[in-house]
Short mmCIF file of C-alpha atoms in Angstrom, two decimals:
data_model
loop_
_atom_site.label_atom_id
_atom_site.label_comp_id
_atom_site.label_asym_id
_atom_site.label_seq_id
_atom_site.Cartn_x
_atom_site.Cartn_y
_atom_site.Cartn_z
CA UNK A 1 37.15 -8.71 -17.32
CA UNK A 2 34.06 -7.45 -15.63
CA UNK A 3 34.53 -4.64 -13.49
CA UNK A 4 31.91 -3.70 -10.49
CA UNK A 5 31.72 -1.21 -8.08
CA UNK A 6 31.72 -2.10 -4.43
CA UNK A 7 29.31 0.10 -1.88
CA UNK A 8 28.84 0.08 2.27
CA UNK A 9 26.50 2.07 4.30
CA UNK A 10 27.71 2.04 7.74
CA UNK A 11 25.37 3.23 10.74
CA UNK A 12 22.10 1.96 9.34
CA UNK A 13 19.40 1.27 11.93
CA UNK A 14 16.50 -1.33 11.91
CA UNK A 15 13.37 -0.17 11.32
CA UNK A 16 14.73 2.37 8.63
CA UNK A 17 14.26 3.32 5.05
CA UNK A 18 17.39 3.45 3.19
CA UNK A 19 17.24 5.34 -0.06
CA UNK A 20 20.71 4.89 -1.76
CA UNK A 21 21.19 6.95 -4.78
CA UNK A 22 24.37 6.55 -7.10
CA UNK A 23 24.88 8.80 -9.72
CA UNK A 24 27.63 8.07 -12.43
CA UNK A 25 28.85 10.09 -15.48
CA UNK A 26 29.02 7.09 -18.36
CA UNK A 27 30.67 9.57 -21.18
CA UNK A 28 28.06 7.91 -24.09
CA UNK A 29 24.72 7.35 -24.43
CA UNK A 30 23.60 3.59 -23.53
CA UNK A 31 21.86 1.03 -25.34
CA UNK A 32 18.86 -0.24 -23.39
CA UNK A 33 20.63 -3.25 -23.08
CA UNK A 34 23.55 -1.23 -20.83
CA UNK A 35 21.64 0.40 -18.11
CA UNK A 36 23.40 -1.82 -15.44
CA UNK A 37 21.85 -2.04 -11.98
CA UNK A 38 22.19 -1.90 -8.05
CA UNK A 39 21.23 -4.43 -5.72
CA UNK A 40 22.39 -5.82 -2.22
CA UNK A 41 25.24 -8.36 -2.11
CA UNK A 42 23.56 -10.44 0.23
CA UNK A 43 19.81 -11.25 0.90
CA UNK A 44 17.73 -8.80 2.40
CA UNK A 45 17.39 -11.07 5.01
CA UNK A 46 21.35 -11.23 6.05
CA UNK A 47 21.45 -7.92 5.36
CA UNK A 48 19.37 -7.25 7.98
CA UNK A 49 21.10 -9.56 10.22
CA UNK A 50 24.36 -7.22 9.33
CA UNK A 51 23.13 -3.96 10.30
CA UNK A 52 21.46 -5.68 13.98
CA UNK A 53 25.24 -6.61 14.48
CA UNK A 54 26.48 -3.06 13.45
CA UNK A 55 27.89 -4.24 10.04
CA UNK A 56 27.74 -2.29 6.76
CA UNK A 57 25.02 -2.94 4.07
CA UNK A 58 26.68 -4.01 1.00
CA UNK A 59 25.98 -2.84 -2.47
CA UNK A 60 26.87 -4.18 -5.64
CA UNK A 61 26.81 -1.66 -8.78
CA UNK A 62 26.95 -3.14 -12.11
CA UNK A 63 28.26 -1.06 -15.07
CA UNK A 64 26.52 -0.49 -17.91
CA UNK A 65 29.84 0.08 -19.92
CA UNK A 66 33.26 -0.74 -19.32
CA UNK A 67 35.18 1.82 -21.74
CA UNK A 68 34.77 4.74 -21.16
CA UNK A 69 34.59 3.66 -17.41
CA UNK A 70 32.11 5.15 -15.81
CA UNK A 71 32.47 8.17 -13.14
CA UNK A 72 31.16 8.69 -9.92
CA UNK A 73 29.49 12.18 -9.60
CA UNK A 74 27.69 11.45 -5.85
CA UNK A 75 26.11 8.71 -3.90
CA UNK A 76 23.58 9.57 -1.15
CA UNK A 77 21.80 8.12 1.83
CA UNK A 78 18.45 9.21 2.26
CA UNK A 79 19.34 12.40 0.27
CA UNK A 80 22.44 12.86 2.70
CA UNK A 81 25.52 13.32 0.23
CA UNK A 82 28.54 10.83 1.53
CA UNK A 83 30.45 11.03 -1.73
CA UNK A 84 31.30 13.52 -4.41
CA UNK A 85 33.19 12.85 -7.51
CA UNK A 86 34.82 15.21 -10.81
CA UNK A 87 32.48 15.24 -13.66
CA UNK A 88 34.31 13.52 -17.10
CA UNK A 89 36.39 16.99 -19.00
CA UNK A 90 34.30 18.37 -21.97
CA UNK A 91 31.16 20.03 -21.98
CA UNK A 92 29.13 16.56 -23.26
CA UNK A 93 28.24 14.07 -20.40
CA UNK A 94 25.55 11.21 -20.07
CA UNK A 95 24.53 10.73 -16.42
CA UNK A 96 23.13 7.70 -15.34
CA UNK A 97 21.07 7.49 -11.71
CA UNK A 98 20.34 5.02 -9.83
CA UNK A 99 17.77 4.72 -6.76
CA UNK A 100 17.41 1.54 -4.55
CA UNK A 101 14.96 1.71 -1.87
CA UNK A 102 14.12 -1.15 1.29
CA UNK A 103 12.92 -0.77 4.61
CA UNK A 104 15.48 -2.47 6.91
CA UNK A 105 12.81 -4.86 8.87
CA UNK A 106 12.63 -8.05 9.43
CA UNK A 107 8.78 -9.41 9.89
CA UNK A 108 7.30 -12.25 10.26
CA UNK A 109 5.07 -13.73 7.97
CA UNK A 110 1.67 -15.15 8.98
CA UNK A 111 0.09 -18.00 7.62
CA UNK A 112 -3.10 -17.80 6.29
CA UNK A 113 -4.96 -20.26 3.31
CA UNK A 114 -3.20 -17.75 0.35
CA UNK A 115 0.03 -18.20 1.92
CA UNK A 116 2.63 -20.38 0.05
CA UNK A 117 5.60 -19.71 2.04
CA UNK A 118 6.48 -22.45 4.20
CA UNK A 119 5.77 -22.51 7.74
CA UNK A 120 8.26 -20.03 9.92
CA UNK A 121 9.53 -18.54 6.43
CA UNK A 122 10.77 -14.64 7.05
CA UNK A 123 10.61 -12.30 4.94
CA UNK A 124 11.97 -8.55 4.38
CA UNK A 125 9.47 -6.09 2.99
CA UNK A 126 8.59 -2.82 3.68
CA UNK A 127 5.68 -2.67 6.50
CA UNK A 128 1.99 -2.42 5.03
CA UNK A 129 -0.97 -0.97 7.03
CA UNK A 130 -3.28 -3.38 8.45
CA UNK A 131 -6.79 -2.85 7.74
CA UNK A 132 -8.30 -0.73 10.86
CA UNK A 133 -12.25 -1.55 11.07
CA UNK A 134 -14.42 1.45 11.96
CA UNK A 135 -18.55 0.33 12.09
CA UNK A 136 -18.20 0.69 8.48
CA UNK A 137 -15.51 -2.39 8.33
CA UNK A 138 -13.30 0.20 5.74
CA UNK A 139 -9.83 -0.63 4.96
CA UNK A 140 -7.20 2.69 5.14
CA UNK A 141 -5.15 3.21 2.17
CA UNK A 142 -1.41 2.74 1.88
CA UNK A 143 0.80 5.63 2.34
CA UNK A 144 3.76 3.66 1.33
CA UNK A 145 6.03 2.96 4.17
CA UNK A 146 3.95 4.85 6.53
CA UNK A 147 0.24 4.25 8.06
CA UNK A 148 -2.06 6.63 8.40
CA UNK A 149 -3.17 7.33 12.36
CA UNK A 150 0.05 5.11 13.16
CA UNK A 151 3.58 6.58 14.58
CA UNK A 152 6.47 5.38 12.58
CA UNK A 153 7.63 1.66 14.07
CA UNK A 154 10.80 3.68 14.23
CA UNK A 155 9.52 5.45 16.77
CA UNK A 156 7.11 3.26 18.88
CA UNK A 157 9.78 2.54 21.50
CA UNK A 158 10.18 5.88 22.09
CA UNK A 159 6.97 6.76 23.16
CA UNK A 160 5.35 7.49 26.49
CA UNK A 161 1.67 6.78 27.46
CA UNK A 162 1.79 7.81 30.88
CA UNK A 163 3.17 11.42 31.07
CA UNK A 164 1.04 14.75 29.51
CA UNK A 165 4.10 15.85 27.73
CA UNK A 166 4.28 14.84 23.85
CA UNK A 167 7.34 12.93 23.02
CA UNK A 168 8.92 13.85 19.78
CA UNK A 169 7.04 12.37 16.66
CA UNK A 170 4.34 10.68 19.38
CA UNK A 171 1.19 12.52 17.41
CA UNK A 172 3.07 13.31 13.88
CA UNK A 173 -0.06 14.96 12.49
CA UNK A 174 -0.61 17.70 14.39
CA UNK A 175 0.90 20.85 12.73
CA UNK A 176 1.60 24.17 14.66
CA UNK A 177 0.12 27.28 12.33
CA UNK A 178 1.76 30.35 12.69
CA UNK A 179 0.84 34.19 11.33
CA UNK A 180 3.81 35.57 9.28
CA UNK A 181 2.47 39.38 9.70
CA UNK A 182 4.56 39.42 12.95
CA UNK A 183 7.42 41.15 11.54
CA UNK A 184 10.22 39.74 13.65
CA UNK A 185 8.89 36.03 13.88
CA UNK A 186 5.86 34.43 12.81
CA UNK A 187 3.48 33.80 16.01
CA UNK A 188 1.68 30.61 16.98
CA UNK A 189 -2.09 30.93 16.74
CA UNK A 190 -3.74 27.92 16.53
CA UNK A 191 -3.17 23.96 16.13
CA UNK A 192 -4.17 22.13 12.58
CA UNK A 193 -3.97 18.07 11.58
CA UNK A 194 -2.44 16.69 8.72
CA UNK A 195 -5.52 14.88 6.40
CA UNK A 196 -3.19 13.79 3.37
CA UNK A 197 -0.08 15.45 1.59
CA UNK A 198 -1.85 18.74 0.70
CA UNK A 199 -4.48 19.25 3.39
CA UNK A 200 -5.08 20.43 6.83
CA UNK A 201 -7.86 20.62 8.85
CA UNK A 202 -8.27 23.52 11.50
CA UNK A 203 -10.94 25.50 13.25
CA UNK A 204 -12.37 27.93 11.00
CA UNK A 205 -12.63 30.37 14.06
CA UNK A 206 -8.74 29.96 14.10
CA UNK A 207 -8.13 31.76 10.55
CA UNK A 208 -11.09 34.27 11.11
CA UNK A 209 -9.54 37.88 10.88
CA UNK A 210 -11.11 40.84 12.41
CA UNK A 211 -13.97 40.70 9.85
CA UNK A 212 -13.03 37.94 7.26
CA UNK A 213 -11.13 35.17 7.06
CA UNK A 214 -6.87 35.48 6.95
CA UNK A 215 -5.31 35.48 3.54
CA UNK A 216 -3.72 32.35 2.90
CA UNK A 217 -0.23 34.00 2.50
CA UNK A 218 -0.60 35.15 6.28
CA UNK A 219 -0.58 31.42 7.34
CA UNK A 220 2.67 29.38 8.04
CA UNK A 221 2.42 25.72 8.85
CA UNK A 222 4.73 23.89 9.92
CA UNK A 223 4.38 19.89 10.02
CA UNK A 224 7.08 18.24 11.69
CA UNK A 225 7.84 21.05 14.42
CA UNK A 226 7.74 20.16 17.99
CA UNK A 227 8.74 23.18 19.94
CA UNK A 228 7.19 25.98 18.54
CA UNK A 229 10.44 28.57 19.67
CA UNK A 230 13.12 26.54 17.29
CA UNK A 231 12.47 27.40 14.04
CA UNK A 232 15.39 25.70 12.99
CA UNK A 233 14.20 22.35 14.63
CA UNK A 234 15.08 19.14 12.86
CA UNK A 235 12.63 17.55 10.79
CA UNK A 236 10.55 20.52 10.71
CA UNK A 237 8.90 21.13 7.02
CA UNK A 238 7.86 24.82 6.29
CA UNK A 239 4.82 25.22 4.08
CA UNK A 240 3.08 27.90 2.51
CA UNK A 241 -0.79 27.86 2.76
CA UNK A 242 -2.30 28.06 -1.20
CA UNK A 243 -6.17 28.42 0.03
CA UNK A 244 -8.20 28.99 3.02
CA UNK A 245 -11.08 26.58 2.61
CA UNK A 246 -14.27 27.45 5.66
CA UNK A 247 -17.02 25.70 5.57
CA UNK A 248 -19.61 27.52 4.26
CA UNK A 249 -22.36 27.39 7.04
CA UNK A 250 -19.71 28.89 9.48
CA UNK A 251 -21.01 32.03 10.64
CA UNK A 252 -18.49 33.60 13.11
CA UNK A 253 -21.02 35.51 14.99
CA UNK A 254 -23.13 32.46 15.56
CA UNK A 255 -22.75 31.91 19.56
CA UNK A 256 -22.80 27.88 18.44
CA UNK A 257 -19.94 27.96 16.37
CA UNK A 258 -21.99 25.50 14.11
CA UNK A 259 -19.30 24.11 11.37
CA UNK A 260 -16.49 25.44 12.94
CA UNK A 261 -14.25 23.94 10.13
CA UNK A 262 -11.37 24.92 7.87
CA UNK A 263 -9.01 23.10 5.16
CA UNK A 264 -6.19 24.43 4.59
CA UNK A 265 -4.32 23.69 1.09
CA UNK A 266 -0.51 23.66 0.87
CA UNK A 267 1.07 25.11 -1.94
CA UNK A 268 3.97 21.90 -1.58
CA UNK A 269 2.82 18.45 -0.67
CA UNK A 270 4.18 16.93 2.20
CA UNK A 271 7.03 14.32 2.53
CA UNK A 272 5.83 11.62 4.53
CA UNK A 273 8.62 11.09 7.74
CA UNK A 274 8.74 9.49 10.63
CA UNK A 275 7.51 12.80 12.30
CA UNK A 276 5.33 13.70 9.42
CA UNK A 277 2.02 11.19 9.31
CA UNK A 278 -1.52 12.12 8.52
CA UNK A 279 -4.48 10.59 10.65
CA UNK A 280 -6.79 8.77 9.50
CA UNK A 281 -10.26 9.88 8.11
CA UNK A 282 -13.30 8.72 10.10
CA UNK A 283 -15.02 5.87 8.14
CA UNK A 284 -17.63 4.67 10.44
CA UNK A 285 -21.34 5.81 11.93
CA UNK A 286 -22.04 9.25 12.58
CA UNK A 287 -24.09 8.46 15.58
CA UNK A 288 -22.27 10.07 18.19
CA UNK A 289 -23.86 7.64 20.88
CA UNK A 290 -22.07 5.00 19.66
CA UNK A 291 -18.74 6.47 20.87
CA UNK A 292 -20.02 8.35 24.06
CA UNK A 293 -17.78 6.78 27.18
CA UNK A 294 -14.65 6.42 24.58
CA UNK A 295 -11.82 7.55 25.85
CA UNK A 296 -10.40 10.41 23.09
CA UNK A 297 -6.83 12.49 23.17
CA UNK A 298 -5.95 15.70 22.13
CA UNK A 299 -2.70 17.02 21.42
CA UNK A 300 -1.90 20.63 20.77
CA UNK A 301 0.44 23.81 21.73
CA UNK A 302 -2.26 25.20 24.55
CA UNK A 303 -1.98 26.52 27.89
CA UNK A 304 -0.91 24.47 30.53
CA UNK A 305 -1.64 25.21 34.21
CA UNK A 306 1.78 27.19 34.23
CA UNK A 307 0.83 29.14 31.33
CA UNK A 308 2.47 29.30 27.68
CA UNK A 309 4.33 26.55 26.77
CA UNK A 310 6.55 25.71 23.80
CA UNK A 311 6.37 21.98 23.51
CA UNK A 312 3.12 19.88 23.00
CA UNK A 313 1.36 18.34 25.84
CA UNK A 314 -1.82 16.07 25.49
CA UNK A 315 -4.63 15.20 27.45
CA UNK A 316 -7.12 12.41 27.76
CA UNK A 317 -10.57 13.06 27.75
CA UNK A 318 -13.92 11.08 27.57
CA UNK A 319 -16.90 11.58 24.80
CA UNK A 320 -20.17 12.69 26.89
CA UNK A 321 -23.77 12.60 25.41
CA UNK A 322 -25.07 15.84 24.51
CA UNK A 323 -27.78 16.05 26.99
CA UNK A 324 -24.85 15.96 29.41
CA UNK A 325 -23.18 18.84 27.72
CA UNK A 326 -25.87 20.82 27.86
CA UNK A 327 -26.19 20.12 31.42
CA UNK A 328 -22.60 20.65 32.17
CA UNK A 329 -22.64 24.12 30.48
CA UNK A 330 -26.08 24.98 32.51
CA UNK A 331 -27.95 25.98 28.98
CA UNK A 332 -25.91 28.59 28.08
CA UNK A 333 -24.67 26.97 25.21
CA UNK A 334 -26.85 23.77 23.08
CA UNK A 335 -24.81 21.21 21.59
CA UNK A 336 -26.38 20.31 18.31
CA UNK A 337 -26.19 17.30 15.98
CA UNK A 338 -22.56 18.75 14.76
CA UNK A 339 -21.13 19.39 18.03
CA UNK A 340 -20.23 17.45 20.54
CA UNK A 341 -18.51 17.47 24.17
CA UNK A 342 -15.71 15.82 26.34
CA UNK A 343 -15.40 15.32 30.08
CA UNK A 344 -11.83 16.00 31.35
CA UNK A 345 -13.29 14.52 34.88
CA UNK A 346 -12.25 17.73 36.36
CA UNK A 347 -8.40 17.43 35.84
CA UNK A 348 -7.81 18.27 32.21
CA UNK A 349 -9.35 20.14 29.51
CA UNK A 350 -8.11 21.50 26.33
CA UNK A 351 -7.36 25.43 26.60
CA UNK A 352 -6.12 28.57 24.81
CA UNK A 353 -4.08 27.79 22.04
CA UNK A 354 -5.60 24.56 21.68
CA UNK A 355 -8.05 25.87 19.03
CA UNK A 356 -8.35 23.75 15.92
CA UNK A 357 -6.21 20.82 17.34
CA UNK A 358 -7.56 17.09 16.53
CA UNK A 359 -9.38 15.10 18.70
CA UNK A 360 -8.32 11.59 18.37
CA UNK A 361 -10.18 7.77 19.00
CA UNK A 362 -7.83 5.10 19.04
CA UNK A 363 -9.15 2.24 17.22
CA UNK A 364 -6.75 -0.82 17.22
CA UNK A 365 -3.40 0.60 16.81
CA UNK A 366 -4.33 3.82 14.74
CA UNK A 367 -5.57 6.99 15.66
CA UNK A 368 -8.95 8.25 13.92
CA UNK A 369 -10.02 12.38 13.63
CA UNK A 370 -13.60 12.70 15.19
CA UNK A 371 -13.27 16.24 16.13
CA UNK A 372 -12.08 19.91 16.35
CA UNK A 373 -11.41 21.82 19.30
CA UNK A 374 -13.96 24.84 19.06
CA UNK A 375 -14.39 26.10 22.47
CA UNK A 376 -13.79 25.98 26.31
CA UNK A 377 -14.74 27.87 29.31
CA UNK A 378 -12.31 30.28 31.27
CA UNK A 379 -13.07 30.72 34.75
CA UNK A 380 -14.14 33.97 35.52
CA UNK A 381 -11.97 34.13 38.92
CA UNK A 382 -8.66 32.23 37.75
CA UNK A 383 -8.82 33.57 34.27
CA UNK A 384 -7.44 30.00 33.29
CA UNK A 385 -9.00 27.39 31.23
CA UNK A 386 -11.95 25.67 33.58
CA UNK A 387 -11.31 21.67 33.71
CA UNK A 388 -14.86 21.51 35.04
CA UNK A 389 -16.59 22.09 32.13
CA UNK A 390 -16.59 20.00 29.06
CA UNK A 391 -14.89 20.66 26.10
CA UNK A 392 -16.43 21.75 23.01
CA UNK A 393 -15.44 19.99 19.53
CA UNK A 394 -17.10 20.21 15.75
CA UNK A 395 -17.59 16.52 14.56
CA UNK A 396 -16.34 15.71 11.68
CA UNK A 397 -18.47 12.96 10.85
CA UNK A 398 -20.68 14.98 9.56
CA UNK A 399 -19.16 17.01 7.42
CA UNK A 400 -16.66 14.13 5.80
CA UNK A 401 -18.29 14.36 2.39
CA UNK A 402 -17.61 17.96 2.68
CA UNK A 403 -13.91 16.87 3.57
CA UNK A 404 -13.85 14.65 0.52
CA UNK A 405 -15.50 16.99 -2.21
CA UNK A 406 -12.33 19.60 -1.16
CA UNK A 407 -9.97 17.00 -1.52
CA UNK A 408 -10.81 15.79 -4.44
#
C-alpha cells in the first residue's frame, strides 16, 4: 500500500508568492530514485480558483520510502513555520528537504505567432517583466517574480496617486540612511535608491563628513522601512554598508556640486519583496532636451511645510532646460552637462532630508532613475525650502558607465 502525505495551506491570497518548505527525517540514505516529491493536488488553475474562494491550497507529498515511515520535522510557508515535529531517536538521521514555490496569479495569455496555446487559454505562471522601451529600445532584466521600477502587483490596488503621502510599498526602491554614531538610536540623514541587490545610490555630499567621507561602518541602510521612527517595523531589512564609493570627480568644496554621486555597497545582498524592489536603470539617450517638460517623481523623508516628517512624501515636478535653470537661479548657479533642474511650479520642491533621493521618470508602467537630489534653495526669510526655486539634480545618465563599472 502506498502512503502519501497531505498538506493544506489556508489564508493564502491572490497575487502572492507561496514558498512551501517541508523537512522530513527519513531515517536512511535514499537512492537517487527514492527522493519523493511534493506537488499541488489540483492544477494550478483550479488551486487559484480555490484560493479566490477562500479555500486552502492542497499539496500531495510522495514519501521516498515506506519503511521506515518518514517523520515531519517542520513545515513552513514563506519562511514562517506552521508545523514542527521531533527527530527520530538516535544520533544518526537523514533529513530530506523539499521546496515548492509558485505565484498565485491567473494570467490571460496574449496570442502571438509563436503561441501554441488555443485561443482563450489561461495559464498560471509567475509574472515576468514586459519590456520597457527607452530611447535605445532596451529590455530590462528579470528579478524573479518582481520587476525593476514597478511596485509589486500584490500592492497595486493599495496605491493612491492623488495624495502627497507615500503609501507603503508605493516606491519600494527608496531607502533611508542612518548615522549610527549616535549612541541612543541611529539618526536619519539622507535618502538613497536601490539599484541592485547589493548597491544603493545616493548623493556624495550626503556621505561626506567634516573633512572626509564617512566610514562605511557608520552608515545603516534600512530597505523596506516606511516610518523612520520605528525600528521595529515589519518588512524592514537592516543592512550594513561594506563600502562608500563616491564618484572620483566629486569635490566637496565645488560650488557646482558636480559629480555629486556615491554608491553604497551593502555587506549582504537584499532579498526582494513587495516592499524592496530596485528601480530601473536609465538606458536611453543622454540628451536632456529629450526629457524637458516630462513629469518626474521624487520621494523621500525630507521636510514638509510642517517641518520634519517620519513618513515619506513625494512630489511631482517637471524637467526644465538648463537655460531656464540658470535663469531661475539668477546666475547664482550654472548647470553643466551633468546637472539639471526641475520646476515644482511654485508649489513643491525637495527639501532638507531629501538629498540623495532619486528622481524617477515613469516610462510605460515602470519608473526609471534619471537624477539624484543634489541641492535646493532655502528662503532667507522663512528659512524653509523655497518652492519658487528649481531643485538641482545630478544627472545619472552621463554616469551610467561609471555605475556599471562599479557594479561589475
